[in-house]
Short mmCIF file of C-alpha atoms in Angstrom, two decimals:
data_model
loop_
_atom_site.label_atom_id
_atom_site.label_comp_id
_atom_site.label_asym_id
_atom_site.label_seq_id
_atom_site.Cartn_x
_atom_site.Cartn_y
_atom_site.Cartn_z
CA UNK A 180 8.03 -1.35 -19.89
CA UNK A 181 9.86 -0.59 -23.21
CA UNK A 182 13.00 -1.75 -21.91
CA UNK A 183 11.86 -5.64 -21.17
CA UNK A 184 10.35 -5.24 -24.94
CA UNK A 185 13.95 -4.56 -26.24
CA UNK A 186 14.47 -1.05 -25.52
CA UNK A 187 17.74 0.57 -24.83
CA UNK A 188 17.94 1.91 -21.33
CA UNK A 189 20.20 4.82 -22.64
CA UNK A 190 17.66 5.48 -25.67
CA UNK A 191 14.83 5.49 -23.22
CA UNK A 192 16.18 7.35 -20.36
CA UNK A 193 17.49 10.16 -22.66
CA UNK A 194 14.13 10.78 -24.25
CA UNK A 195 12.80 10.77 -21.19
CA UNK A 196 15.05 13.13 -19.34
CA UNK A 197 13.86 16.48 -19.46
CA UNK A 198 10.85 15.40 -18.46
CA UNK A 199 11.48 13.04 -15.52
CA UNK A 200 14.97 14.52 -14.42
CA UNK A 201 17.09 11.52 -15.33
CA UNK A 202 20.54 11.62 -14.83
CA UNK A 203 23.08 8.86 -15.88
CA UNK A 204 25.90 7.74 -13.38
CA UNK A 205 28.35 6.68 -15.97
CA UNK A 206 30.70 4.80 -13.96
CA UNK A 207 27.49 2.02 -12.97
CA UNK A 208 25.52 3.19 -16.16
CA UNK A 209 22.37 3.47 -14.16
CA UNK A 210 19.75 6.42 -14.30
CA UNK A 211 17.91 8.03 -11.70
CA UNK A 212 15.46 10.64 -11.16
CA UNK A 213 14.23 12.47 -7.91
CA UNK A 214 11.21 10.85 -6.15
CA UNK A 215 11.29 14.34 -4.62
CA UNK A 216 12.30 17.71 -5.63
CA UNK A 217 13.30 18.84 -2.15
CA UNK A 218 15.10 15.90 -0.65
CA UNK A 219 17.77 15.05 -3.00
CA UNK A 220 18.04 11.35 -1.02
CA UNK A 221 14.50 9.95 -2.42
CA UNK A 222 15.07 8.45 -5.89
CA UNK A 223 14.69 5.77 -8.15
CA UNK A 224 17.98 4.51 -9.94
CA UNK A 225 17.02 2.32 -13.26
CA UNK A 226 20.03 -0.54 -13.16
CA UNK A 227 20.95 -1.41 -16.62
CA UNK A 228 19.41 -4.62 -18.17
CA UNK A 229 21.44 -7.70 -16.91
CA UNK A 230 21.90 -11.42 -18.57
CA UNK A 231 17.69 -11.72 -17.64
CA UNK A 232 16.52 -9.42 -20.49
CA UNK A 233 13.36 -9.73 -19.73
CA UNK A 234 13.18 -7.66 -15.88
CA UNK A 235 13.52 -4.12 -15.71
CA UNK A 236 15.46 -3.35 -11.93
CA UNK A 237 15.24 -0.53 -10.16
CA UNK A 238 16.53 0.88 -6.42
CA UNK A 239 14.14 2.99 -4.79
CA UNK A 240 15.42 5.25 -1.81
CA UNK A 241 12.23 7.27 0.01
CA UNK A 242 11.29 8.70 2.95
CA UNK A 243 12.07 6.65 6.30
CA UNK A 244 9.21 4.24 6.82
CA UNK A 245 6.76 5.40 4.50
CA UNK A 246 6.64 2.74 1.96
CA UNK A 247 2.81 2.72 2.61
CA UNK A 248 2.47 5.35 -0.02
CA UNK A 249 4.88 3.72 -2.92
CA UNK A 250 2.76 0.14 -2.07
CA UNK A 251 -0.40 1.69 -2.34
CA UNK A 252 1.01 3.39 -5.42
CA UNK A 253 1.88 0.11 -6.80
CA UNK A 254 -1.28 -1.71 -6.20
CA UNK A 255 -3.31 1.00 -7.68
CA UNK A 256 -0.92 1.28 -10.95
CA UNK A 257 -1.19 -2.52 -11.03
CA UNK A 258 -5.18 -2.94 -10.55
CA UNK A 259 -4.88 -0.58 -13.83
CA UNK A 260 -2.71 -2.11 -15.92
CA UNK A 261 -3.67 -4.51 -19.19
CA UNK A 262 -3.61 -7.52 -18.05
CA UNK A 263 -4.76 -6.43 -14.64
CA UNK A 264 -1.91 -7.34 -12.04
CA UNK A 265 -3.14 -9.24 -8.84
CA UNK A 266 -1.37 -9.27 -5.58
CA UNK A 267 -0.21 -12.73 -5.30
CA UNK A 268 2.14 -13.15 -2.78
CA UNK A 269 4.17 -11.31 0.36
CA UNK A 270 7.02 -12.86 2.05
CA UNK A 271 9.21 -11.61 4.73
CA UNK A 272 13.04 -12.95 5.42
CA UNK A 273 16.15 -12.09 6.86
CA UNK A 274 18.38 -12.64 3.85
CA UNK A 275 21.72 -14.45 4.24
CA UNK A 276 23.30 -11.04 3.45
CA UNK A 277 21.81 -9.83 6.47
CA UNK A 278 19.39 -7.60 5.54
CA UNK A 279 15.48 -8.34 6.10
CA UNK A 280 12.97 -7.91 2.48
CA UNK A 281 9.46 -7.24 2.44
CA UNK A 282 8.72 -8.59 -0.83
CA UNK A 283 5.35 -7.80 -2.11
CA UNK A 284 4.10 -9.29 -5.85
CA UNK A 285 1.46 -8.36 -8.05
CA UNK A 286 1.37 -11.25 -11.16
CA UNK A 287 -0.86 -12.15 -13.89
CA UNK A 288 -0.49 -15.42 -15.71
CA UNK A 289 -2.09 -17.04 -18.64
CA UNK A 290 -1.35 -19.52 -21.28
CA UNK A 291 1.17 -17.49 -23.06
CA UNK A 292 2.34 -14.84 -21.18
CA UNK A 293 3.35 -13.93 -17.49
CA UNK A 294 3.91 -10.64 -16.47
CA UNK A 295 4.90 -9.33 -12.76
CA UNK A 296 5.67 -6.39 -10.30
CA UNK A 297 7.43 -7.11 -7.19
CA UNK A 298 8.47 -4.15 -4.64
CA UNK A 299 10.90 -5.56 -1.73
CA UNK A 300 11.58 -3.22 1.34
CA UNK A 301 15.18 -3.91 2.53
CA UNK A 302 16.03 -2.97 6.49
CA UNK A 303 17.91 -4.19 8.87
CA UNK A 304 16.35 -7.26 11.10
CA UNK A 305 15.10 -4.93 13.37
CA UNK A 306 13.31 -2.89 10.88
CA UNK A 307 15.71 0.08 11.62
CA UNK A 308 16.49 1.41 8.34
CA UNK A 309 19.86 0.32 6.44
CA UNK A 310 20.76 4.11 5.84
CA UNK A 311 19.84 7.02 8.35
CA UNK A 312 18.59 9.65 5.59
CA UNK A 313 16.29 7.17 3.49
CA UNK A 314 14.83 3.95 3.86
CA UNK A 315 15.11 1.58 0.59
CA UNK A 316 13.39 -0.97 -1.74
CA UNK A 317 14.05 -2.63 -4.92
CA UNK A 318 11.07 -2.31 -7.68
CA UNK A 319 11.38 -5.03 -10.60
CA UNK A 320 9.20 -5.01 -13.38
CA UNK A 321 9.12 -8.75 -15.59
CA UNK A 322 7.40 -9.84 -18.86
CA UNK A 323 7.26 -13.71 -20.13
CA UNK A 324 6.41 -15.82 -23.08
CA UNK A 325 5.59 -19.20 -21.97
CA UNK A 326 6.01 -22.08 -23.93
#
């Protein structure tokens, strides 16, 4: 959340890498830490913040099929979070790229603010996985004055 507050990725991820196992990838300038110690496949990669300053983007490779656990996750994290985050919406569609997204959003709106989490499940249209060693999502995280 500090980096859609003005935070600098590389400020935040460097603080934070001992403790989380970040690594930087300097030729995309992304970070990413292991999801699990013993499969070095599972991570989550933190993209840099794009021309949208306010989103915080993330890829999220995990075991094959089991984004049960990193939904529930989600929900839970989001039922606990100030303003509480309420599942709002989840849409399926076969992309124009080709690839099929689960997308699953947990918003809160009011007057002044909006804030959101959104975890999309990317597979083929089959629902075969796009890569044989990991399935993957994308996680965004998004905070908004209004008017």
């Amino acid at each position: 959340m500090p980096l859609v507050r003005g935070g600098n990725l590389d400020d935040i991820a460097k603080a934070n890498s001992a403790t989380l196992g970040l690594k930087k990838n300097r030729r995309d300038n992304t970070w990413t830490m292991p999801l699990d110690p013993t499969n070095k496949d599972y991570t989550l990669t933190i993209q840099p913040t794009g021309s949208n300053k306010d989103v915080c983007r993330a890829e999220v490779h995990y075991a094959l099929n089991e984004d049960k656990p990193l939904v529930s996750a989600i929900n839970i994290w989001s039922f606990l979070h100030q303003p509480e985050l309420i599942l709002q919406a989840n849409y399926v569609a076969v992309d124009p790229d080709g690839v099929k997204r689960v997308r699953k959003s947990w918003e809160h709106f009011d007057a002044a603010n909006s804030t959101a989490v959104n975890f999309s499940t990317w597979t083929k249209p089959d629902d075969s996985s796009l890569n044989p060693k990991y399935s993957t999502g994308e996680l965004f995280y998004q905070e908004r004055k209004l008017g």
